[in-house]
Amino acid sequence: MSNGIFSYSNVGLRPFFQQQITIEELDNCSVARVTGCQGEWLTLQNEEGSKQLKLPGKWRLLSHEEQPMIGDWLLLDSKLQPIRLLQRISSLSRRSSGHGQQTQYIAANIDTLFIVTSCNRDFKLSRIERYLALAHEGNSQPVILLTKADLVDDPEFYRREVEALNGNTLAVTMDARSSEISQILKPWTAPGETVAFLGSSGVGKSTLINSLLGEVVNRTQAARAQDSRGRHTTVSRHMFQMDDGAWLIDTPGMRELRLGENREGLQKVFSDIEQFASRCKYRGCSHEGVMGCAVLAAIQNGDLDKRHLKNYLKLQREQEYLKESQWQQRDRDRRFSRMVNQVKKNKYGHR
Ligand SMILES: Nc1nc2c(ncn2[C@@H]2O[C@H](COP(=O)(O)OP(=O)(O)O)[C@@H](O)[C@H]2O)c(=O)[nH]1
Ligand SMILES: [Mg+2]
Ligand SMILES: [Zn+2]
């Protein structure tokens, strides 16, 4: 810690987490925040400072979700070996692209998700809605940071556009290089707060983080490497603490951010549509034919925006496709294990 004083509230150990530790554990164990992940190596921060820990092998057998990610709280025994993760208050994940449909976990226990987009080419309401759904899906509070306000004539136009989206989203315009960034972002960066930055590459995430940390850091860039199958994986991820302030998490450049399984995100961002939909004549209405469709009627009356509906249907289809492919995957797994059992039974076991 930069000020030499470590207090759990300073690093974000809220009552929500404290309550998960038994009195007995309080006596014998300690808690540390996972501030870095690099393959099987974790960087942990506790009252004694920062240390590296190699994750014991049995942890590697757990699902991705059950393994530590940055932002997690880890309970350690007296020998500083990990006992268990504390239940997360939020997590940020996305589905990776391609056939695998694997969920990729980005960070845990994020209080505020800064969705960064610039007031120019990058600005797309439908993308912002997707990010908003992602934030709600993971249970963090989104705030839209509109950078490069210095490069457009009317930055307020962009702010109004965002704030007119369903759900009263908060948006702030800024020049990410300005010396006032710490002041502008202060409402979300009090001690113990954890914030993450999400957005396309080039929109100013690193510039913002550098401004907040008060130094030029290159360390926000996640190192990339290839795993044994030649796929790109991010091997290194870190969070950084501002002087006496919040934890900052940069997210690796993500071209594609697809929603996970959880429908809550969509429900929040598109609650207006879902409200109209409950009045459609037919249950399971696709809102694509006019027969008794209250959603299309709302569009006709100007109560709903066409783009908004189009985006909703698109994101919904994506999510349905995910469910289907997971079901197919499970089905395949089942058939495979039946086959294996059969082979074992017939004693043709060894290959
Ligand atoms: N004029 C202007 N340039 C900016 C602003 N924010 C970022 N930049 C520039 O845009 C480029 C990309 O910024 P960077 O922080 O690396 O984006 P990142 O990929 O999101 O981390 C850099 O050259 C920044 O100086 C801004 O608000 N105004
Ligand atoms: Mg960057
Ligand atoms: Zn309908």
mmCIF file of C-alpha atoms and ligand atoms in Angstrom:
data_model
loop_
_atom_site.group_PDB
_atom_site.id
_atom_site.type_symbol
_atom_site.label_atom_id
_atom_site.label_comp_id
_atom_site.label_asym_id
_atom_site.label_seq_id
_atom_site.Cartn_x
_atom_site.Cartn_y
_atom_site.Cartn_z
ATOM 1 C CA MET A 1 0.000 0.000 0.000
ATOM 2 C CA SER A 2 1.277 3.390 -0.877
ATOM 3 C CA ASN A 3 0.485 4.941 2.491
ATOM 4 C CA GLY A 4 1.785 1.962 4.416
ATOM 5 C CA ILE A 5 -1.532 1.456 6.187
ATOM 6 C CA PHE A 6 -3.514 -1.573 5.212
ATOM 7 C CA SER A 7 -7.077 -1.717 6.323
ATOM 8 C CA TYR A 8 -9.584 -4.117 4.954
ATOM 9 C CA SER A 9 -12.125 -1.420 4.255
ATOM 10 C CA ASN A 10 -9.427 0.416 2.332
ATOM 11 C CA VAL A 11 -8.976 -2.491 0.005
ATOM 12 C CA GLY A 12 -12.656 -3.168 -0.373
ATOM 13 C CA LEU A 13 -13.395 -5.907 2.155
ATOM 14 C CA ARG A 14 -16.972 -4.868 2.783
ATOM 15 C CA PRO A 15 -19.338 -6.368 5.363
ATOM 16 C CA PHE A 16 -20.712 -8.521 2.538
ATOM 17 C CA PHE A 17 -17.367 -10.338 2.457
ATOM 18 C CA GLN A 18 -16.581 -10.150 6.159
ATOM 19 C CA GLN A 19 -19.837 -11.943 6.933
ATOM 20 C CA GLN A 20 -18.625 -14.947 4.989
ATOM 21 C CA ILE A 21 -15.769 -15.581 7.395
ATOM 22 C CA THR A 22 -16.479 -17.607 10.529
ATOM 23 C CA ILE A 23 -15.170 -16.521 13.923
ATOM 24 C CA GLU A 24 -12.879 -19.507 13.975
ATOM 25 C CA GLU A 25 -11.494 -18.580 10.590
ATOM 26 C CA LEU A 26 -10.964 -15.029 11.758
ATOM 27 C CA ASP A 27 -8.598 -16.438 14.391
ATOM 28 C CA ASN A 28 -6.603 -18.750 12.188
ATOM 29 C CA CYS A 29 -6.860 -17.419 8.696
ATOM 30 C CA SER A 30 -6.280 -14.317 6.692
ATOM 31 C CA VAL A 31 -7.902 -12.850 3.620
ATOM 32 C CA ALA A 32 -6.092 -11.467 0.613
ATOM 33 C CA ARG A 33 -7.255 -9.772 -2.524
ATOM 34 C CA VAL A 34 -6.251 -11.303 -5.817
ATOM 35 C CA THR A 35 -4.672 -8.368 -7.605
ATOM 36 C CA GLY A 36 -2.986 -10.219 -10.432
ATOM 37 C CA CYS A 37 -3.339 -13.435 -12.387
ATOM 38 C CA GLN A 38 -0.639 -14.842 -14.558
ATOM 39 C CA GLY A 39 -1.307 -18.421 -15.541
ATOM 40 C CA GLU A 40 -1.214 -20.419 -12.323
ATOM 41 C CA TRP A 41 0.460 -17.596 -10.439
ATOM 42 C CA LEU A 42 -1.588 -15.189 -8.426
ATOM 43 C CA THR A 43 -0.533 -11.881 -6.979
ATOM 44 C CA LEU A 44 -2.131 -11.442 -3.592
ATOM 45 C CA GLN A 45 -2.383 -8.358 -1.465
ATOM 46 C CA ASN A 46 -2.851 -8.578 2.267
ATOM 47 C CA GLU A 47 -1.832 -6.519 5.246
ATOM 48 C CA GLU A 48 1.756 -7.642 4.864
ATOM 49 C CA GLY A 49 1.930 -6.397 1.316
ATOM 50 C CA SER A 50 1.981 -8.141 -1.965
ATOM 51 C CA LYS A 51 3.038 -11.708 -2.579
ATOM 52 C CA GLN A 52 3.037 -14.306 -5.311
ATOM 53 C CA LEU A 53 1.259 -17.604 -4.860
ATOM 54 C CA LYS A 54 1.270 -20.619 -7.092
ATOM 55 C CA LEU A 55 -2.231 -21.988 -7.221
ATOM 56 C CA PRO A 56 -2.216 -25.588 -5.908
ATOM 57 C CA GLY A 57 -2.957 -28.199 -8.538
ATOM 58 C CA LYS A 58 -6.360 -29.231 -7.243
ATOM 59 C CA TRP A 59 -7.651 -25.704 -7.848
ATOM 60 C CA ARG A 60 -6.793 -26.046 -11.501
ATOM 61 C CA LEU A 61 -9.359 -28.827 -11.791
ATOM 62 C CA LEU A 62 -12.183 -26.484 -10.913
ATOM 63 C CA SER A 63 -14.254 -24.719 -13.528
ATOM 64 C CA HIS A 64 -13.064 -21.315 -14.698
ATOM 65 C CA GLU A 65 -15.732 -19.665 -12.650
ATOM 66 C CA GLU A 66 -14.575 -21.378 -9.477
ATOM 67 C CA GLN A 67 -10.961 -20.374 -9.945
ATOM 68 C CA PRO A 68 -9.598 -17.102 -8.622
ATOM 69 C CA MET A 69 -9.778 -14.100 -10.917
ATOM 70 C CA ILE A 70 -8.598 -10.602 -10.265
ATOM 71 C CA GLY A 71 -10.680 -8.784 -7.729
ATOM 72 C CA ASP A 72 -11.485 -11.971 -5.828
ATOM 73 C CA TRP A 73 -11.115 -12.338 -2.092
ATOM 74 C CA LEU A 74 -9.232 -15.459 -1.085
ATOM 75 C CA LEU A 75 -9.259 -16.992 2.370
ATOM 76 C CA LEU A 76 -5.813 -18.313 3.346
ATOM 77 C CA ASP A 77 -4.771 -20.657 6.126
ATOM 78 C CA SER A 78 -1.936 -19.951 8.549
ATOM 79 C CA LYS A 79 0.546 -21.318 6.011
ATOM 80 C CA LEU A 80 -0.878 -18.914 3.430
ATOM 81 C CA GLN A 81 -2.407 -21.714 1.417
ATOM 82 C CA PRO A 82 -5.766 -20.934 -0.207
ATOM 83 C CA ILE A 83 -8.835 -22.347 1.515
ATOM 84 C CA ARG A 84 -11.687 -20.876 -0.477
ATOM 85 C CA LEU A 85 -12.871 -17.892 -2.435
ATOM 86 C CA LEU A 86 -15.333 -15.579 -0.828
ATOM 87 C CA GLN A 87 -18.601 -15.323 -2.660
ATOM 88 C CA ARG A 88 -18.469 -12.560 -5.268
ATOM 89 C CA ILE A 89 -20.674 -9.531 -5.187
ATOM 90 C CA SER A 90 -20.267 -9.127 -8.932
ATOM 91 C CA SER A 91 -18.265 -10.510 -11.788
ATOM 92 C CA LEU A 92 -17.543 -9.504 -15.317
ATOM 93 C CA SER A 93 -17.484 -12.186 -17.938
ATOM 94 C CA ARG A 94 -18.103 -12.594 -21.586
ATOM 95 C CA ARG A 95 -18.520 -15.418 -23.967
ATOM 96 C CA SER A 96 -15.546 -15.969 -26.173
ATOM 97 C CA SER A 97 -16.096 -16.016 -29.887
ATOM 98 C CA GLY A 98 -15.939 -19.132 -32.024
ATOM 99 C CA HIS A 99 -17.473 -22.512 -31.520
ATOM 100 C CA GLY A 100 -16.272 -23.164 -27.991
ATOM 101 C CA GLN A 101 -18.694 -20.615 -26.516
ATOM 102 C CA GLN A 102 -16.572 -20.628 -23.414
ATOM 103 C CA THR A 103 -17.230 -18.059 -20.793
ATOM 104 C CA GLN A 104 -14.213 -15.942 -20.127
ATOM 105 C CA TYR A 105 -13.990 -14.398 -16.696
ATOM 106 C CA ILE A 106 -12.481 -10.968 -16.611
ATOM 107 C CA ALA A 107 -12.701 -9.735 -13.045
ATOM 108 C CA ALA A 108 -14.656 -10.082 -9.835
ATOM 109 C CA ASN A 109 -16.111 -7.715 -7.276
ATOM 110 C CA ILE A 110 -16.313 -4.666 -9.516
ATOM 111 C CA ASP A 111 -18.396 -1.875 -8.051
ATOM 112 C CA THR A 112 -18.519 0.408 -11.057
ATOM 113 C CA LEU A 113 -18.028 -0.577 -14.649
ATOM 114 C CA PHE A 114 -16.839 2.370 -16.698
ATOM 115 C CA ILE A 115 -18.013 1.836 -20.243
ATOM 116 C CA VAL A 116 -15.649 3.955 -22.269
ATOM 117 C CA THR A 117 -16.563 5.176 -25.709
ATOM 118 C CA SER A 118 -15.377 8.197 -27.640
ATOM 119 C CA CYS A 119 -17.631 10.919 -28.995
ATOM 120 C CA ASN A 120 -16.796 10.048 -32.560
ATOM 121 C CA ARG A 121 -16.504 6.980 -34.729
ATOM 122 C CA ASP A 122 -16.696 4.575 -31.830
ATOM 123 C CA PHE A 123 -20.011 5.949 -30.596
ATOM 124 C CA LYS A 124 -22.804 3.439 -31.177
ATOM 125 C CA LEU A 125 -25.885 3.239 -29.028
ATOM 126 C CA SER A 126 -26.404 -0.434 -29.781
ATOM 127 C CA ARG A 127 -22.910 -1.266 -28.583
ATOM 128 C CA ILE A 128 -23.480 0.785 -25.450
ATOM 129 C CA GLU A 129 -26.670 -1.179 -24.794
ATOM 130 C CA ARG A 130 -24.747 -4.421 -25.153
ATOM 131 C CA TYR A 131 -22.149 -3.231 -22.638
ATOM 132 C CA LEU A 132 -24.875 -2.071 -20.297
ATOM 133 C CA ALA A 133 -26.486 -5.493 -20.415
ATOM 134 C CA LEU A 134 -23.102 -7.033 -19.698
ATOM 135 C CA ALA A 135 -22.655 -4.789 -16.658
ATOM 136 C CA HIS A 136 -26.083 -5.625 -15.277
ATOM 137 C CA GLU A 137 -25.602 -9.294 -16.049
ATOM 138 C CA GLY A 138 -22.537 -9.270 -13.809
ATOM 139 C CA ASN A 139 -24.156 -7.068 -11.186
ATOM 140 C CA SER A 140 -21.914 -3.998 -11.463
ATOM 141 C CA GLN A 141 -23.093 -0.425 -11.790
ATOM 142 C CA PRO A 142 -22.409 1.013 -15.250
ATOM 143 C CA VAL A 143 -21.309 4.577 -15.944
ATOM 144 C CA ILE A 144 -20.649 5.729 -19.501
ATOM 145 C CA LEU A 145 -17.494 7.747 -20.035
ATOM 146 C CA LEU A 146 -17.630 9.707 -23.280
ATOM 147 C CA THR A 147 -14.043 10.540 -24.165
ATOM 148 C CA LYS A 148 -12.603 12.779 -26.885
ATOM 149 C CA ALA A 149 -15.191 15.426 -26.096
ATOM 150 C CA ASP A 150 -12.517 17.921 -27.180
ATOM 151 C CA LEU A 151 -12.700 16.599 -30.735
ATOM 152 C CA VAL A 152 -16.402 17.230 -31.377
ATOM 153 C CA ASP A 153 -18.484 20.381 -31.587
ATOM 154 C CA ASP A 154 -21.326 19.248 -29.395
ATOM 155 C CA PRO A 155 -20.363 16.620 -26.782
ATOM 156 C CA GLU A 156 -23.642 17.250 -24.986
ATOM 157 C CA PHE A 157 -25.444 15.685 -27.923
ATOM 158 C CA TYR A 158 -23.756 12.341 -27.130
ATOM 159 C CA ARG A 159 -24.495 12.603 -23.458
ATOM 160 C CA ARG A 160 -28.168 13.261 -24.142
ATOM 161 C CA GLU A 161 -28.328 10.318 -26.532
ATOM 162 C CA VAL A 162 -26.956 7.970 -23.863
ATOM 163 C CA GLU A 163 -29.076 9.356 -21.091
ATOM 164 C CA ALA A 164 -32.165 8.924 -23.260
ATOM 165 C CA LEU A 165 -31.593 5.173 -23.337
ATOM 166 C CA ASN A 166 -33.924 3.063 -21.259
ATOM 167 C CA GLY A 167 -33.023 3.009 -17.581
ATOM 168 C CA ASN A 168 -31.553 6.493 -17.052
ATOM 169 C CA THR A 169 -27.962 5.641 -17.672
ATOM 170 C CA LEU A 170 -25.423 8.050 -16.300
ATOM 171 C CA ALA A 171 -22.974 9.505 -18.827
ATOM 172 C CA VAL A 172 -20.075 11.921 -18.403
ATOM 173 C CA THR A 173 -18.188 13.683 -21.213
ATOM 174 C CA MET A 174 -14.467 14.371 -20.950
ATOM 175 C CA ASP A 175 -11.088 14.808 -22.517
ATOM 176 C CA ALA A 176 -9.334 11.735 -21.177
ATOM 177 C CA ARG A 177 -6.005 13.597 -21.208
ATOM 178 C CA SER A 178 -7.267 16.397 -18.996
ATOM 179 C CA SER A 179 -5.629 17.066 -15.633
ATOM 180 C CA GLU A 180 -9.082 17.051 -14.034
ATOM 181 C CA ILE A 181 -9.820 13.384 -14.636
ATOM 182 C CA SER A 182 -9.309 12.413 -10.972
ATOM 183 C CA GLN A 183 -11.769 15.120 -10.000
ATOM 184 C CA ILE A 184 -14.308 14.093 -12.642
ATOM 185 C CA LEU A 185 -14.218 10.435 -11.639
ATOM 186 C CA LYS A 186 -14.046 11.051 -7.907
ATOM 187 C CA PRO A 187 -17.658 10.054 -7.189
ATOM 188 C CA TRP A 188 -16.754 6.463 -8.126
ATOM 189 C CA THR A 189 -13.186 6.193 -6.928
ATOM 190 C CA ALA A 190 -13.325 6.489 -3.136
ATOM 191 C CA PRO A 191 -11.021 4.233 -1.085
ATOM 192 C CA GLY A 192 -11.997 0.598 -1.326
ATOM 193 C CA GLU A 193 -14.009 1.030 -4.530
ATOM 194 C CA THR A 194 -13.191 -1.207 -7.454
ATOM 195 C CA VAL A 195 -13.729 0.110 -10.962
ATOM 196 C CA ALA A 196 -13.087 -1.502 -14.309
ATOM 197 C CA PHE A 197 -12.746 0.082 -17.720
ATOM 198 C CA LEU A 198 -14.391 -1.535 -20.675
ATOM 199 C CA GLY A 199 -14.403 -0.378 -24.262
ATOM 200 C CA SER A 200 -12.933 -0.701 -27.726
ATOM 201 C CA SER A 201 -9.267 -0.171 -28.253
ATOM 202 C CA GLY A 202 -8.243 3.425 -28.848
ATOM 203 C CA VAL A 203 -11.035 5.097 -26.893
ATOM 204 C CA GLY A 204 -8.800 6.282 -24.058
ATOM 205 C CA LYS A 205 -8.920 3.614 -21.333
ATOM 206 C CA SER A 206 -5.173 3.592 -20.729
ATOM 207 C CA THR A 207 -5.083 7.383 -20.866
ATOM 208 C CA LEU A 208 -7.734 7.540 -18.143
ATOM 209 C CA ILE A 209 -5.995 4.965 -15.991
ATOM 210 C CA ASN A 210 -2.683 6.762 -16.365
ATOM 211 C CA SER A 211 -4.330 10.003 -15.318
ATOM 212 C CA LEU A 212 -5.797 8.359 -12.234
ATOM 213 C CA LEU A 213 -2.607 6.635 -11.223
ATOM 214 C CA GLY A 214 -0.647 9.802 -11.795
ATOM 215 C CA GLU A 215 2.105 8.143 -13.737
ATOM 216 C CA VAL A 216 2.593 6.714 -17.155
ATOM 217 C CA VAL A 217 2.102 3.013 -16.908
ATOM 218 C CA ASN A 218 2.520 0.550 -19.604
ATOM 219 C CA ARG A 219 1.594 -2.194 -17.227
ATOM 220 C CA THR A 220 -2.086 -1.850 -18.042
ATOM 221 C CA GLN A 221 -1.470 -3.767 -21.183
ATOM 222 C CA ALA A 222 -2.301 -7.405 -20.758
ATOM 223 C CA ALA A 223 0.421 -9.618 -22.095
ATOM 224 C CA ARG A 224 -0.686 -12.002 -24.758
ATOM 225 C CA ALA A 225 0.612 -15.426 -25.454
ATOM 226 C CA GLN A 226 -0.479 -18.574 -27.141
ATOM 227 C CA ASP A 227 -1.541 -21.683 -25.347
ATOM 228 C CA SER A 228 -0.673 -25.169 -26.516
ATOM 229 C CA ARG A 229 -3.421 -25.251 -29.108
ATOM 230 C CA GLY A 230 -2.253 -22.045 -30.649
ATOM 231 C CA ARG A 231 -5.174 -20.019 -29.369
ATOM 232 C CA HIS A 232 -4.551 -16.588 -28.009
ATOM 233 C CA THR A 233 -5.081 -16.301 -24.323
ATOM 234 C CA THR A 234 -4.462 -13.452 -21.988
ATOM 235 C CA VAL A 235 -1.886 -14.671 -19.557
ATOM 236 C CA SER A 236 -1.473 -11.676 -17.386
ATOM 237 C CA ARG A 237 -3.995 -9.420 -15.777
ATOM 238 C CA HIS A 238 -3.582 -6.952 -12.960
ATOM 239 C CA MET A 239 -5.404 -4.387 -10.948
ATOM 240 C CA PHE A 240 -3.809 -1.208 -9.632
ATOM 241 C CA GLN A 241 -4.557 0.945 -6.670
ATOM 242 C CA MET A 242 -4.712 4.709 -6.765
ATOM 243 C CA ASP A 243 -3.008 6.541 -3.922
ATOM 244 C CA ASP A 244 -5.470 6.161 -1.035
ATOM 245 C CA GLY A 245 -8.147 5.376 -3.536
ATOM 246 C CA ALA A 246 -9.885 2.916 -5.713
ATOM 247 C CA TRP A 247 -8.726 -0.195 -7.449
ATOM 248 C CA LEU A 248 -8.556 0.108 -11.205
ATOM 249 C CA ILE A 249 -8.898 -2.722 -13.666
ATOM 250 C CA ASP A 250 -8.120 -2.355 -17.331
ATOM 251 C CA THR A 251 -9.726 -4.978 -19.513
ATOM 252 C CA PRO A 252 -7.892 -6.467 -22.440
ATOM 253 C CA GLY A 253 -8.941 -5.225 -25.848
ATOM 254 C CA MET A 254 -12.089 -7.157 -26.613
ATOM 255 C CA ARG A 255 -13.442 -6.884 -30.066
ATOM 256 C CA GLU A 256 -16.413 -9.034 -29.403
ATOM 257 C CA LEU A 257 -18.370 -8.936 -26.221
ATOM 258 C CA ARG A 258 -21.143 -11.401 -26.198
ATOM 259 C CA LEU A 259 -23.575 -11.763 -23.397
ATOM 260 C CA GLY A 260 -23.626 -14.792 -21.178
ATOM 261 C CA GLU A 261 -26.539 -16.927 -20.162
ATOM 262 C CA ASN A 262 -28.010 -14.669 -17.570
ATOM 263 C CA ARG A 263 -31.051 -12.830 -18.894
ATOM 264 C CA GLU A 264 -31.094 -10.195 -16.186
ATOM 265 C CA GLY A 265 -28.856 -7.864 -18.160
ATOM 266 C CA LEU A 266 -31.171 -7.776 -21.158
ATOM 267 C CA GLN A 267 -34.192 -7.457 -18.937
ATOM 268 C CA LYS A 268 -32.803 -4.343 -17.304
ATOM 269 C CA VAL A 269 -31.612 -2.586 -20.438
ATOM 270 C CA PHE A 270 -34.745 -3.441 -22.397
ATOM 271 C CA SER A 271 -37.346 -3.371 -19.642
ATOM 272 C CA ASP A 272 -39.391 -0.895 -21.693
ATOM 273 C CA ILE A 273 -39.742 -3.415 -24.531
ATOM 274 C CA GLU A 274 -40.463 -6.275 -22.167
ATOM 275 C CA GLN A 275 -43.208 -4.229 -20.599
ATOM 276 C CA PHE A 276 -44.919 -3.694 -23.945
ATOM 277 C CA ALA A 277 -44.272 -7.339 -24.844
ATOM 278 C CA SER A 278 -46.316 -8.487 -21.879
ATOM 279 C CA ARG A 279 -49.308 -6.961 -23.674
ATOM 280 C CA CYS A 280 -48.767 -8.748 -26.995
ATOM 281 C CA LYS A 281 -51.740 -10.867 -28.000
ATOM 282 C CA TYR A 282 -49.760 -14.078 -28.384
ATOM 283 C CA ARG A 283 -47.430 -15.492 -25.801
ATOM 284 C CA GLY A 284 -43.997 -15.941 -27.288
ATOM 285 C CA CYS A 285 -44.700 -13.196 -29.840
ATOM 286 C CA SER A 286 -41.609 -12.555 -31.934
ATOM 287 C CA HIS A 287 -42.500 -8.875 -32.379
ATOM 288 C CA GLU A 288 -41.930 -9.278 -36.065
ATOM 289 C CA GLY A 289 -45.451 -9.695 -37.389
ATOM 290 C CA VAL A 290 -48.078 -7.055 -36.630
ATOM 291 C CA MET A 291 -50.885 -9.363 -35.433
ATOM 292 C CA GLY A 292 -51.710 -8.082 -31.956
ATOM 293 C CA CYS A 293 -48.121 -7.126 -31.260
ATOM 294 C CA ALA A 294 -47.979 -4.394 -28.636
ATOM 295 C CA VAL A 295 -44.279 -3.804 -29.231
ATOM 296 C CA LEU A 296 -44.713 -2.982 -32.912
ATOM 297 C CA ALA A 297 -47.702 -0.830 -32.009
ATOM 298 C CA ALA A 298 -45.454 1.093 -29.608
ATOM 299 C CA ILE A 299 -42.945 1.636 -32.391
ATOM 300 C CA GLN A 300 -45.718 2.902 -34.629
ATOM 301 C CA ASN A 301 -46.856 5.339 -31.930
ATOM 302 C CA GLY A 302 -43.331 6.559 -31.391
ATOM 303 C CA ASP A 303 -43.183 5.155 -27.851
ATOM 304 C CA LEU A 304 -40.283 2.869 -28.736
ATOM 305 C CA ASP A 305 -37.267 3.327 -30.952
ATOM 306 C CA LYS A 306 -36.797 0.991 -33.903
ATOM 307 C CA ARG A 307 -33.059 0.675 -33.375
ATOM 308 C CA HIS A 308 -33.618 -0.209 -29.729
ATOM 309 C CA LEU A 309 -35.977 -3.048 -30.682
ATOM 310 C CA LYS A 310 -33.671 -4.302 -33.416
ATOM 311 C CA ASN A 311 -30.809 -4.491 -30.956
ATOM 312 C CA TYR A 312 -32.980 -6.246 -28.393
ATOM 313 C CA LEU A 313 -34.006 -8.924 -30.880
ATOM 314 C CA LYS A 314 -30.400 -9.366 -31.951
ATOM 315 C CA LEU A 315 -29.045 -9.768 -28.429
ATOM 316 C CA GLN A 316 -31.910 -12.062 -27.536
ATOM 317 C CA ARG A 317 -31.150 -14.295 -30.516
ATOM 318 C CA GLU A 318 -27.516 -14.445 -29.470
ATOM 319 C CA GLN A 319 -28.514 -15.575 -26.041
ATOM 320 C CA GLU A 320 -30.911 -18.186 -27.348
ATOM 321 C CA TYR A 321 -28.236 -19.519 -29.640
ATOM 322 C CA LEU A 322 -25.959 -19.879 -26.631
ATOM 323 C CA LYS A 323 -28.518 -21.884 -24.720
ATOM 324 C CA GLU A 324 -29.039 -24.155 -27.656
ATOM 325 C CA SER A 325 -25.376 -24.742 -28.247
ATOM 326 C CA GLN A 326 -24.780 -25.490 -24.580
ATOM 327 C CA TRP A 327 -27.594 -27.976 -24.666
ATOM 328 C CA GLN A 328 -26.107 -29.582 -27.758
ATOM 329 C CA GLN A 329 -22.740 -29.682 -26.078
ATOM 330 C CA ARG A 330 -24.146 -31.446 -23.034
ATOM 331 C CA ASP A 331 -25.930 -33.856 -25.277
ATOM 332 C CA ARG A 332 -22.690 -34.602 -27.077
ATOM 333 C CA ASP A 333 -20.908 -35.090 -23.741
ATOM 334 C CA ARG A 334 -23.572 -37.515 -22.622
ATOM 335 C CA ARG A 335 -23.337 -39.525 -25.794
ATOM 336 C CA PHE A 336 -19.577 -39.605 -25.523
ATOM 337 C CA SER A 337 -19.594 -40.872 -21.945
ATOM 338 C CA ARG A 338 -22.137 -43.535 -22.880
ATOM 339 C CA MET A 339 -19.803 -44.632 -25.614
ATOM 340 C CA VAL A 340 -16.838 -44.720 -23.248
ATOM 341 C CA ASN A 341 -18.822 -46.790 -20.768
ATOM 342 C CA GLN A 342 -19.815 -49.169 -23.482
ATOM 343 C CA VAL A 343 -16.224 -49.587 -24.567
ATOM 344 C CA LYS A 344 -15.113 -50.195 -20.999
ATOM 345 C CA LYS A 345 -17.834 -52.767 -20.554
ATOM 346 C CA ASN A 346 -16.724 -54.640 -23.605
ATOM 347 C CA LYS A 347 -13.171 -54.497 -22.328
ATOM 348 C CA TYR A 348 -11.840 -52.883 -25.398
ATOM 349 C CA GLY A 349 -10.796 -50.143 -23.044
ATOM 350 C CA HIS A 350 -7.246 -49.265 -24.009
ATOM 351 C CA ARG A 351 -6.415 -47.106 -26.966
HETATM 352 N N1 LIG B 1 -7.977 14.349 -28.179
HETATM 353 C C1 LIG B 1 -8.116 13.309 -27.369
HETATM 354 N N2 LIG B 1 -7.332 12.232 -27.508
HETATM 355 C C2 LIG B 1 -7.514 11.184 -26.680
HETATM 356 C C3 LIG B 1 -8.506 11.189 -25.688
HETATM 357 N N3 LIG B 1 -8.468 10.001 -25.041
HETATM 358 C C4 LIG B 1 -7.488 9.288 -25.607
HETATM 359 N N4 LIG B 1 -6.898 9.988 -26.592
HETATM 360 C C5 LIG B 1 -5.818 9.525 -27.461
HETATM 361 O O1 LIG B 1 -6.256 8.345 -28.127
HETATM 362 C C6 LIG B 1 -5.200 7.389 -28.251
HETATM 363 C C7 LIG B 1 -5.605 6.055 -27.665
HETATM 364 O O2 LIG B 1 -5.762 6.170 -26.272
HETATM 365 P P1 LIG B 1 -5.559 4.935 -25.269
HETATM 366 O O3 LIG B 1 -5.685 5.473 -23.898
HETATM 367 O O4 LIG B 1 -4.319 4.211 -25.587
HETATM 368 O O5 LIG B 1 -6.786 4.036 -25.656
HETATM 369 P P2 LIG B 1 -7.134 2.554 -25.133
HETATM 370 O O6 LIG B 1 -6.805 1.641 -26.276
HETATM 371 O O7 LIG B 1 -8.603 2.570 -24.857
HETATM 372 O O8 LIG B 1 -6.334 2.250 -23.915
HETATM 373 C C8 LIG B 1 -4.005 8.031 -27.560
HETATM 374 O O9 LIG B 1 -3.196 8.629 -28.541
HETATM 375 C C9 LIG B 1 -4.621 9.088 -26.659
HETATM 376 O O10 LIG B 1 -3.761 10.179 -26.433
HETATM 377 C C10 LIG B 1 -9.333 12.367 -25.553
HETATM 378 O O11 LIG B 1 -10.230 12.457 -24.708
HETATM 379 N N5 LIG B 1 -9.085 13.392 -26.423
HETATM 380 MG MG MG B 2 -5.137 0.504 -23.511
HETATM 381 ZN ZN ZN B 3 -45.071 -8.667 -29.917
#
